[in-house]
Coordinates of N, CA and C in Angstrom, one line a residue:
M1 N 0.9 -1.2 0.0 CA 0.1 0.0 0.0 C 0.8 1.3 0.0
T2 N 0.4 2.3 -0.5 CA 1.1 3.5 -0.6 C 0.3 4.7 0.1
S3 N 1.0 5.4 0.8 CA 0.4 6.6 1.6 C 1.4 7.7 1.5
H4 N 1.0 8.8 2.2 CA 1.8 10.0 2.2 C 3.3 9.6 2.7
P5 N 4.4 10.2 2.0 CA 5.6 9.8 2.3 C 6.1 10.5 3.6
D6 N 5.6 11.5 4.0 CA 6.0 12.3 5.2 C 4.8 12.2 6.2
S7 N 4.9 11.4 7.2 CA 3.8 11.3 8.0 C 4.0 12.3 9.2
S8 N 5.0 13.0 9.2 CA 5.2 14.0 10.3 C 4.4 15.3 10.2
G9 N 4.0 15.7 9.0 CA 3.2 16.8 8.8 C 1.9 16.4 8.2
P10 N 1.0 17.5 8.0 CA -0.3 17.3 7.5 C -0.3 16.6 6.1
A11 N -1.1 15.6 5.9 CA -1.2 15.1 4.5 C -1.7 16.1 3.5
R12 N -1.1 16.0 2.3 CA -1.5 17.0 1.3 C -1.9 16.2 0.1
I13 N -2.7 17.0 -0.8 CA -3.2 16.5 -2.0 C -3.0 17.5 -3.1
G14 N -2.8 17.0 -4.4 CA -2.5 17.9 -5.5 C -3.7 18.9 -5.6
P15 N -3.4 20.1 -6.0 CA -4.4 21.2 -6.2 C -5.4 20.9 -7.2
N16 N -5.4 20.0 -8.1 CA -6.4 19.7 -9.1 C -7.7 19.4 -8.4
S17 N -7.6 18.8 -7.3 CA -8.9 18.3 -6.6 C -9.7 19.5 -6.2
I18 N -9.1 20.7 -6.1 CA -9.8 22.0 -5.8 C -10.0 22.8 -7.1
I19 N -9.0 22.9 -7.8 CA -9.0 23.8 -9.1 C -10.0 23.3 -10.0
R20 N -10.1 21.9 -10.3 CA -11.0 21.4 -11.2 C -12.5 21.3 -10.7
M21 N -12.6 21.2 -9.4 CA -13.9 21.3 -8.8 C -14.5 22.7 -8.9
A22 N -13.6 23.7 -8.9 CA -14.1 25.1 -9.0 C -14.5 25.2 -10.4
E23 N -13.7 24.7 -11.4 CA -14.1 24.9 -12.8 C -15.5 24.2 -13.1
A24 N -15.7 22.9 -12.6 CA -16.9 22.2 -12.8 C -18.1 22.9 -12.1
L25 N -17.9 23.5 -11.0 CA -19.0 24.2 -10.3 C -19.3 25.5 -11.1
L26 N -18.3 26.2 -11.5 CA -18.6 27.4 -12.3 C -19.5 27.2 -13.5
E27 N -19.1 26.0 -14.2 CA -19.8 25.6 -15.4 C -21.3 25.2 -15.1
Q28 N -21.4 24.3 -14.0 CA -22.7 23.8 -13.7 C -23.6 24.5 -12.9
Q29 N -23.0 25.3 -11.9 CA -23.8 26.0 -10.8 C -23.7 27.5 -11.0
G30 N -22.8 28.1 -11.7 CA -22.7 29.5 -11.8 C -21.7 30.1 -10.8
E31 N -21.4 31.4 -11.0 CA -20.4 32.0 -10.2 C -20.9 32.2 -8.7
A32 N -22.1 32.7 -8.6 CA -22.6 33.1 -7.3 C -22.7 31.8 -6.4
R33 N -23.3 30.7 -6.9 CA -23.3 29.5 -6.2 C -22.0 28.9 -5.8
T34 N -21.1 28.9 -6.8 CA -19.8 28.4 -6.5 C -19.1 29.2 -5.4
A35 N -19.3 30.5 -5.4 CA -18.7 31.3 -4.3 C -19.3 30.9 -3.0
E36 N -20.6 30.7 -3.0 CA -21.1 30.3 -1.7 C -20.6 28.9 -1.2
L37 N -20.5 28.0 -2.1 CA -20.0 26.7 -1.7 C -18.5 26.8 -1.2
F38 N -17.7 27.5 -1.9 CA -16.3 27.7 -1.5 C -16.2 28.4 -0.1
A39 N -17.2 29.4 0.0 CA -17.2 30.1 1.3 C -17.6 29.2 2.4
A40 N -18.5 28.3 2.2 CA -19.0 27.3 3.2 C -17.8 26.4 3.7
A41 N -16.9 26.1 2.7 CA -15.8 25.3 3.1 C -14.6 26.2 3.6
G42 N -14.8 27.5 3.7 CA -13.6 28.3 4.1 C -12.6 28.5 3.0
L43 N -12.9 28.3 1.9 CA -11.8 28.3 0.8 C -12.2 29.3 -0.3
E44 N -12.9 30.3 0.0 CA -13.2 31.4 -1.0 C -12.0 32.0 -1.6
A45 N -10.9 32.1 -0.9 CA -9.7 32.8 -1.5 C -9.2 32.0 -2.7
Y46 N -9.4 30.7 -2.8 CA -9.0 29.9 -3.9 C -9.7 30.3 -5.2
L47 N -10.8 30.9 -5.1 CA -11.5 31.3 -6.3 C -10.8 32.5 -7.0
T48 N -10.1 33.3 -6.2 CA -9.4 34.4 -6.7 C -7.9 34.1 -7.1
V49 N -7.3 33.3 -6.2 CA -6.0 32.8 -6.5 C -6.0 31.3 -6.3
P50 N -6.1 30.6 -7.3 CA -6.1 29.1 -7.2 C -4.8 28.6 -6.6
P51 N -4.9 27.5 -5.9 CA -3.6 26.9 -5.3 C -2.6 26.5 -6.4
S52 N -1.4 26.8 -6.2 CA -0.4 26.4 -7.1 C 0.5 25.3 -6.6
T53 N 0.3 24.9 -5.4 CA 1.1 23.8 -4.8 C 0.1 22.8 -4.1
M54 N 0.6 21.8 -3.6 CA -0.3 20.7 -2.9 C -1.0 21.5 -1.7
V55 N -2.2 21.0 -1.5 CA -3.0 21.6 -0.4 C -3.3 20.5 0.7
E56 N -3.5 21.0 1.9 CA -3.8 20.1 3.0 C -5.1 19.4 2.7
E57 N -5.1 18.0 2.9 CA -6.2 17.3 2.5 C -7.5 17.6 3.3
T58 N -7.4 18.2 4.5 CA -8.5 18.7 5.1 C -9.3 19.7 4.4
E59 N -8.6 20.5 3.5 CA -9.3 21.4 2.6 C -10.1 20.8 1.6
V60 N -9.6 19.7 1.1 CA -10.3 18.9 0.0 C -11.5 18.3 0.7
I61 N -11.3 17.7 1.8 CA -12.4 17.0 2.5 C -13.6 18.0 2.8
R62 N -13.2 19.2 3.2 CA -14.2 20.3 3.6 C -15.0 20.7 2.3
L63 N -14.2 20.9 1.2 CA -14.8 21.4 0.1 C -15.9 20.4 -0.4
Y64 N -15.5 19.1 -0.5 CA -16.4 18.2 -1.0 C -17.6 17.9 -0.1
Q65 N -17.4 18.0 1.1 CA -18.5 18.0 2.0 C -19.4 19.1 1.9
A66 N -18.9 20.3 1.7 CA -19.6 21.5 1.5 C -20.5 21.5 0.2
V67 N -19.8 20.9 -0.9 CA -20.6 20.8 -2.1 C -21.8 19.8 -2.0
R68 N -21.6 18.8 -1.4 CA -22.6 17.8 -1.2 C -23.8 18.3 -0.3
A69 N -23.4 19.0 0.8 CA -24.4 19.7 1.6 C -25.1 20.8 0.9
G70 N -24.4 21.6 0.1 CA -25.0 22.7 -0.5 C -25.9 22.5 -1.8
I71 N -25.5 21.4 -2.6 CA -26.3 21.2 -3.8 C -26.9 19.8 -3.9
G72 N -26.7 19.0 -2.9 CA -27.2 17.6 -2.9 C -26.3 16.6 -3.6
L73 N -26.6 15.4 -3.3 CA -25.7 14.3 -3.8 C -25.7 14.2 -5.3
D74 N -26.8 14.3 -5.9 CA -26.8 14.1 -7.4 C -26.1 15.2 -8.2
A75 N -26.3 16.5 -7.8 CA -25.5 17.6 -8.4 C -24.0 17.5 -8.0
A76 N -23.8 17.2 -6.8 CA -22.4 17.0 -6.4 C -21.7 15.9 -7.1
A77 N -22.4 14.8 -7.5 CA -21.8 13.7 -8.2 C -21.5 14.2 -9.6
R78 N -22.3 15.0 -10.3 CA -22.1 15.5 -11.6 C -20.8 16.4 -11.6
A79 N -20.7 17.3 -10.5 CA -19.6 18.2 -10.4 C -18.4 17.4 -10.2
S80 N -18.4 16.4 -9.4 CA -17.2 15.6 -9.0 C -16.7 14.8 -10.2
W81 N -17.6 14.4 -11.0 CA -17.3 13.6 -12.1 C -16.6 14.5 -13.2
E82 N -17.2 15.7 -13.4 CA -16.6 16.6 -14.4 C -15.1 17.1 -13.9
A83 N -15.0 17.3 -12.5 CA -13.8 17.6 -11.9 C -12.7 16.6 -12.2
G84 N -13.2 15.3 -12.0 CA -12.2 14.1 -12.3 C -11.9 14.1 -13.7
L85 N -12.7 14.3 -14.7 CA -12.4 14.2 -16.1 C -11.4 15.3 -16.4
R86 N -11.6 16.6 -15.8 CA -10.7 17.6 -16.1 C -9.3 17.3 -15.4
T87 N -9.3 16.7 -14.3 CA -8.0 16.3 -13.7 C -7.2 15.3 -14.6
G88 N -8.1 14.3 -15.1 CA -7.4 13.4 -16.0 C -6.8 14.0 -17.2
D89 N -7.6 15.0 -17.8 CA -6.9 15.8 -18.9 C -5.7 16.5 -18.5
Y90 N -5.7 17.1 -17.4 CA -4.5 17.9 -17.0 C -3.4 16.9 -16.8
L91 N -3.6 15.8 -16.2 CA -2.5 14.8 -16.0 C -1.9 14.3 -17.3
L92 N -2.7 14.1 -18.2 CA -2.3 13.6 -19.5 C -1.5 14.7 -20.3
A93 N -2.0 16.0 -20.1 CA -1.3 17.0 -20.8 C 0.0 17.5 -20.2
N94 N 0.1 17.3 -18.8 CA 1.2 18.0 -18.1 C 2.1 17.0 -17.2
R95 N 1.5 15.8 -16.9 CA 2.2 15.0 -15.9 C 2.7 13.6 -16.4
I96 N 2.0 13.1 -17.3 CA 2.4 11.8 -17.9 C 3.2 12.1 -19.1
P97 N 4.5 11.7 -19.1 CA 5.3 12.1 -20.3 C 4.8 11.5 -21.6
R98 N 4.9 12.3 -22.7 CA 4.3 11.8 -24.0 C 4.9 10.6 -24.5
P99 N 6.3 10.4 -24.4 CA 6.9 9.1 -24.8 C 6.3 7.9 -24.0
A100 N 6.1 8.0 -22.7 CA 5.5 7.0 -21.9 C 3.9 6.7 -22.5
Q101 N 3.2 7.8 -22.8 CA 1.9 7.6 -23.4 C 2.0 6.8 -24.6
R102 N 2.9 7.2 -25.5 CA 2.9 6.5 -26.7 C 3.2 5.0 -26.6
V103 N 4.0 4.7 -25.7 CA 4.4 3.3 -25.4 C 3.1 2.5 -24.9
L104 N 2.5 3.1 -23.9 CA 1.4 2.5 -23.2 C 0.3 2.1 -24.3
K105 N 0.1 3.2 -25.2 CA -1.0 3.0 -26.2 C -0.8 1.9 -27.2
V106 N 0.4 1.4 -27.3 CA 0.7 0.3 -28.3 C 0.8 -1.1 -27.6
M107 N 0.9 -1.0 -26.3 CA 1.0 -2.3 -25.5 C -0.3 -3.0 -25.4
P108 N -0.4 -4.2 -25.3 CA -1.7 -4.9 -25.0 C -2.3 -4.4 -23.8
A109 N -3.5 -4.3 -23.7 CA -4.3 -3.6 -22.7 C -3.9 -4.1 -21.3
G110 N -3.8 -5.4 -21.1 CA -3.4 -5.9 -19.8 C -2.1 -5.4 -19.3
L111 N -1.1 -5.5 -20.2 CA 0.2 -5.1 -19.9 C 0.3 -3.5 -19.6
A112 N -0.5 -2.8 -20.5 CA -0.5 -1.3 -20.3 C -1.1 -1.0 -18.9
A113 N -2.3 -1.7 -18.5 CA -2.8 -1.5 -17.3 C -1.9 -1.7 -16.1
K114 N -1.1 -2.9 -16.2 CA -0.2 -3.2 -15.1 C 0.9 -2.1 -15.0
T115 N 1.4 -1.7 -16.2 CA 2.5 -0.7 -16.2 C 1.9 0.6 -15.6
L116 N 0.8 1.0 -16.0 CA 0.1 2.3 -15.5 C -0.2 2.3 -14.1
L117 N -0.6 1.1 -13.6 CA -0.8 1.0 -12.2 C 0.4 1.2 -11.3
Q118 N 1.5 0.7 -11.8 CA 2.8 0.8 -11.1 C 3.2 2.3 -10.9
A119 N 3.0 3.0 -12.1 CA 3.3 4.4 -12.0 C 2.3 5.2 -11.1
I120 N 1.0 4.9 -11.2 CA 0.0 5.5 -10.4 C 0.3 5.2 -8.9
G121 N 0.7 4.0 -8.5 CA 1.1 3.7 -7.2 C 2.2 4.5 -6.6
K122 N 3.2 4.8 -7.4 CA 4.3 5.6 -7.0 C 3.9 7.0 -6.6
H123 N 2.8 7.5 -7.2 CA 2.5 8.9 -7.0 C 1.1 8.9 -6.3
A124 N 0.7 7.9 -5.6 CA -0.6 7.8 -5.0 C -0.7 8.8 -3.8
W125 N 0.3 9.1 -3.2 CA 0.3 10.1 -2.1 C -0.1 11.5 -2.6
T126 N 0.0 11.7 -3.8 CA -0.3 13.1 -4.3 C -1.8 13.2 -4.5
F127 N -2.6 12.1 -4.5 CA -4.0 12.3 -4.6 C -4.8 11.5 -3.6
A128 N -4.1 10.6 -2.9 CA -4.9 10.0 -1.7 C -4.7 10.5 -0.4
G129 N -3.8 11.5 -0.3 CA -3.4 12.1 1.0 C -3.0 11.1 2.0
S130 N -3.6 11.1 3.1 CA -3.4 10.1 4.1 C -4.0 8.7 4.0
G131 N -4.8 8.7 2.9 CA -5.4 7.4 2.5 C -4.4 6.3 2.0
R132 N -4.8 5.2 2.0 CA -3.9 4.1 1.6 C -4.3 3.5 0.3
F133 N -3.4 3.4 -0.6 CA -3.7 3.0 -2.0 C -3.1 1.7 -2.3
S134 N -3.9 0.7 -2.9 CA -3.4 -0.5 -3.4 C -4.2 -0.8 -4.8
A135 N -3.6 -1.7 -5.5 CA -4.2 -2.0 -6.8 C -3.9 -3.4 -7.2
E136 N -4.9 -4.0 -8.0 CA -4.8 -5.4 -8.5 C -4.9 -5.2 -10.0
A137 N -3.8 -5.7 -10.8 CA -3.9 -5.8 -12.2 C -4.8 -7.0 -12.7
G138 N -4.9 -7.1 -13.9 CA -5.8 -8.1 -14.4 C -7.1 -7.5 -15.0
H139 N -8.0 -8.3 -15.2 CA -9.4 -7.7 -15.7 C -10.5 -8.4 -15.0
P140 N -11.2 -7.6 -14.2 CA -11.1 -6.1 -14.1 C -9.9 -5.7 -13.3
V141 N -9.4 -4.5 -13.5 CA -8.5 -3.9 -12.6 C -9.2 -3.4 -11.4
R142 N -8.5 -3.5 -10.2 CA -9.2 -3.0 -9.1 C -8.2 -2.0 -8.3
I143 N -8.7 -0.9 -8.0 CA -7.9 0.1 -7.2 C -8.6 0.3 -6.0
T144 N -8.0 0.3 -4.9 CA -8.5 0.5 -3.5 C -7.9 1.6 -2.8
I145 N -8.7 2.6 -2.3 CA -8.2 3.7 -1.4 C -8.8 3.6 -0.1
A146 N -8.2 3.1 0.9 CA -8.7 3.1 2.3 C -8.6 4.5 2.9
D147 N -9.6 5.0 3.6 CA -9.7 6.3 4.1 C -9.6 7.3 3.0
C148 N -10.4 7.1 2.0 CA -10.4 7.9 0.8 C -10.9 9.3 1.2
P149 N -10.2 10.4 0.9 CA -10.6 11.8 1.3 C -11.9 12.2 1.0
T150 N -12.4 11.8 -0.2 CA -13.7 12.3 -0.6 C -14.9 11.6 0.1
A151 N -14.5 10.5 0.7 CA -15.6 9.8 1.5 C -15.5 9.9 2.9
R152 N -14.5 10.6 3.3 CA -14.2 10.6 4.8 C -15.1 11.4 5.5
G153 N -15.6 11.1 6.8 CA -16.5 11.8 7.6 C -17.8 12.0 7.1
V154 N -18.4 11.2 6.2 CA -19.7 11.3 5.7 C -20.4 9.9 5.5
T155 N -21.6 9.8 5.7 CA -22.4 8.6 5.4 C -23.4 8.8 4.3
A156 N -23.5 7.9 3.4 CA -24.4 8.1 2.3 C -24.9 6.7 1.9
D157 N -25.9 6.6 1.1 CA -26.5 5.4 0.6 C -26.1 5.1 -0.8
R158 N -24.9 5.7 -1.2 CA -24.3 5.4 -2.5 C -22.8 5.8 -2.5
P159 N -22.1 5.3 -3.4 CA -20.7 5.7 -3.5 C -20.5 7.2 -3.8
L160 N -19.6 7.9 -3.3 CA -19.4 9.3 -3.4 C -18.2 9.8 -4.1
C161 N -17.3 8.8 -4.6 CA -16.0 9.3 -5.0 C -15.8 9.3 -6.5
G162 N -16.8 10.0 -7.1 CA -16.8 10.2 -8.6 C -15.5 10.9 -9.2
F163 N -15.0 11.8 -8.3 CA -13.8 12.5 -8.7 C -12.7 11.5 -9.1
Y164 N -12.5 10.5 -8.2 CA -11.4 9.5 -8.5 C -11.8 8.6 -9.6
S165 N -13.1 8.2 -9.7 CA -13.6 7.3 -10.7 C -13.4 8.0 -12.1
A166 N -13.8 9.2 -12.2 CA -13.6 9.9 -13.5 C -12.2 10.2 -14.0
T167 N -11.3 10.4 -13.0 CA -9.9 10.6 -13.2 C -9.3 9.3 -13.8
F168 N -9.6 8.2 -13.1 CA -9.1 6.9 -13.6 C -9.6 6.6 -14.9
E169 N -10.9 6.9 -15.1 CA -11.5 6.5 -16.5 C -11.0 7.3 -17.5
R170 N -10.6 8.6 -17.4 CA -10.0 9.3 -18.5 C -8.7 8.8 -18.8
I171 N -7.9 8.5 -17.8 CA -6.5 8.0 -18.0 C -6.5 6.7 -18.6
F172 N -7.3 5.8 -18.2 CA -7.4 4.4 -18.7 C -8.0 4.4 -20.1
S173 N -9.0 5.1 -20.3 CA -9.6 5.1 -21.7 C -8.7 5.8 -22.7
T174 N -7.8 6.7 -22.2 CA -6.9 7.2 -23.2 C -5.7 6.3 -23.4
L175 N -5.1 5.7 -22.4 CA -3.8 5.0 -22.5 C -3.9 3.5 -22.5
V176 N -5.0 2.9 -22.0 CA -5.0 1.5 -22.0 C -6.0 0.9 -23.1
N177 N -7.3 1.3 -23.0 CA -8.3 0.9 -24.0 C -9.5 1.9 -24.0
S178 N -9.8 2.4 -25.1 CA -10.8 3.4 -25.3 C -12.1 3.1 -24.6
A179 N -12.4 1.7 -24.4 CA -13.6 1.2 -23.9 C -13.6 1.3 -22.3
S180 N -12.6 1.6 -21.8 CA -12.4 1.5 -20.3 C -13.5 2.3 -19.6
K181 N -14.0 1.7 -18.6 CA -15.1 2.3 -17.8 C -14.8 2.0 -16.4
V182 N -15.0 3.0 -15.4 CA -14.7 2.8 -14.0 C -16.0 2.9 -13.2
T183 N -16.1 2.0 -12.3 CA -17.2 2.0 -11.4 C -16.7 1.9 -10.0
E184 N -17.2 2.7 -9.1 CA -16.9 2.5 -7.7 C -17.9 1.5 -7.1
I185 N -17.2 0.3 -6.9 CA -18.1 -0.8 -6.5 C -18.3 -0.9 -4.9
E186 N -17.4 -0.3 -4.2 CA -17.6 -0.2 -2.7 C -17.1 1.2 -2.3
C187 N -17.8 1.7 -1.3 CA -17.4 3.1 -0.8 C -17.5 3.1 0.7
S188 N -16.5 3.7 1.4 CA -16.5 3.8 2.8 C -17.6 4.6 3.3
A189 N -18.1 5.6 2.5 CA -19.2 6.4 2.9 C -20.5 5.6 3.1
A190 N -20.5 4.5 2.3 CA -21.7 3.6 2.3 C -21.5 2.4 3.2
G191 N -20.5 2.4 4.0 CA -20.3 1.4 5.0 C -19.2 0.4 4.7
A192 N -18.6 0.5 3.5 CA -17.5 -0.4 3.2 C -16.2 -0.2 3.9
P193 N -15.4 -1.1 4.0 CA -14.0 -0.9 4.6 C -13.2 0.1 3.9
A194 N -13.3 0.2 2.6 CA -12.5 1.1 1.8 C -13.3 1.4 0.5
C195 N -12.8 2.3 -0.3 CA -13.4 2.7 -1.5 C -12.7 1.8 -2.6
V196 N -13.4 1.1 -3.5 CA -12.9 0.2 -4.4 C -13.4 0.6 -5.8
F197 N -12.5 0.8 -6.8 CA -12.8 1.2 -8.1 C -12.4 0.1 -9.1
E198 N -13.5 -0.4 -9.8 CA -13.3 -1.4 -10.8 C -13.2 -0.9 -12.2
I199 N -12.2 -1.3 -12.9 CA -12.0 -0.8 -14.3 C -12.1 -2.0 -15.3
R200 N -13.1 -1.8 -16.2 CA -13.3 -2.9 -17.2 C -13.2 -2.2 -18.6
W201 N -12.7 -3.0 -19.5 CA -12.7 -2.5 -21.0 C -13.2 -3.7 -21.9
K202 N -13.8 -4.8 -21.3 CA -14.3 -5.8 -22.2 C -15.4 -6.6 -21.3

């Protein structure tokens, strides 16, 4: 399992979890509602000056809780999914080297998935915060995040981690197989021990 490499300080998460949520909310909810939601999370300053470095995971947790409380689970799910897709696009454009992308695209899907999972695992602390990441290659691929930030401290009757599902789906559908679909089959918010994401392309 992979977790934050420095356990002495507060766990941090990449700023896309906030920046892309802001973009999704602005598109779906409008400027005024987005401002209200960020204010409810105590993060209104990020709408003026977006974070340029990793943020404390507690900020991400507060924002996603505020969004769900403010606009309801269905609308929050749509915003989270869009934020995840945008995060995937950002990673493909800026974080995953183009030569590596070209190699993955010509590999058999199973081998590409295994290789990609190894790379994701090395960087899991940047998106899982203090959560614990593990993955199983094969088909379907299964990614597990225990203590997943977007599900922490909340109870629901459904999975809540669309941000991660959409990010994984964008990356896998681009680099492994265009038919890749991600489903969160277990969620700690719904009582499961951890959040489990299943990736299928056949």
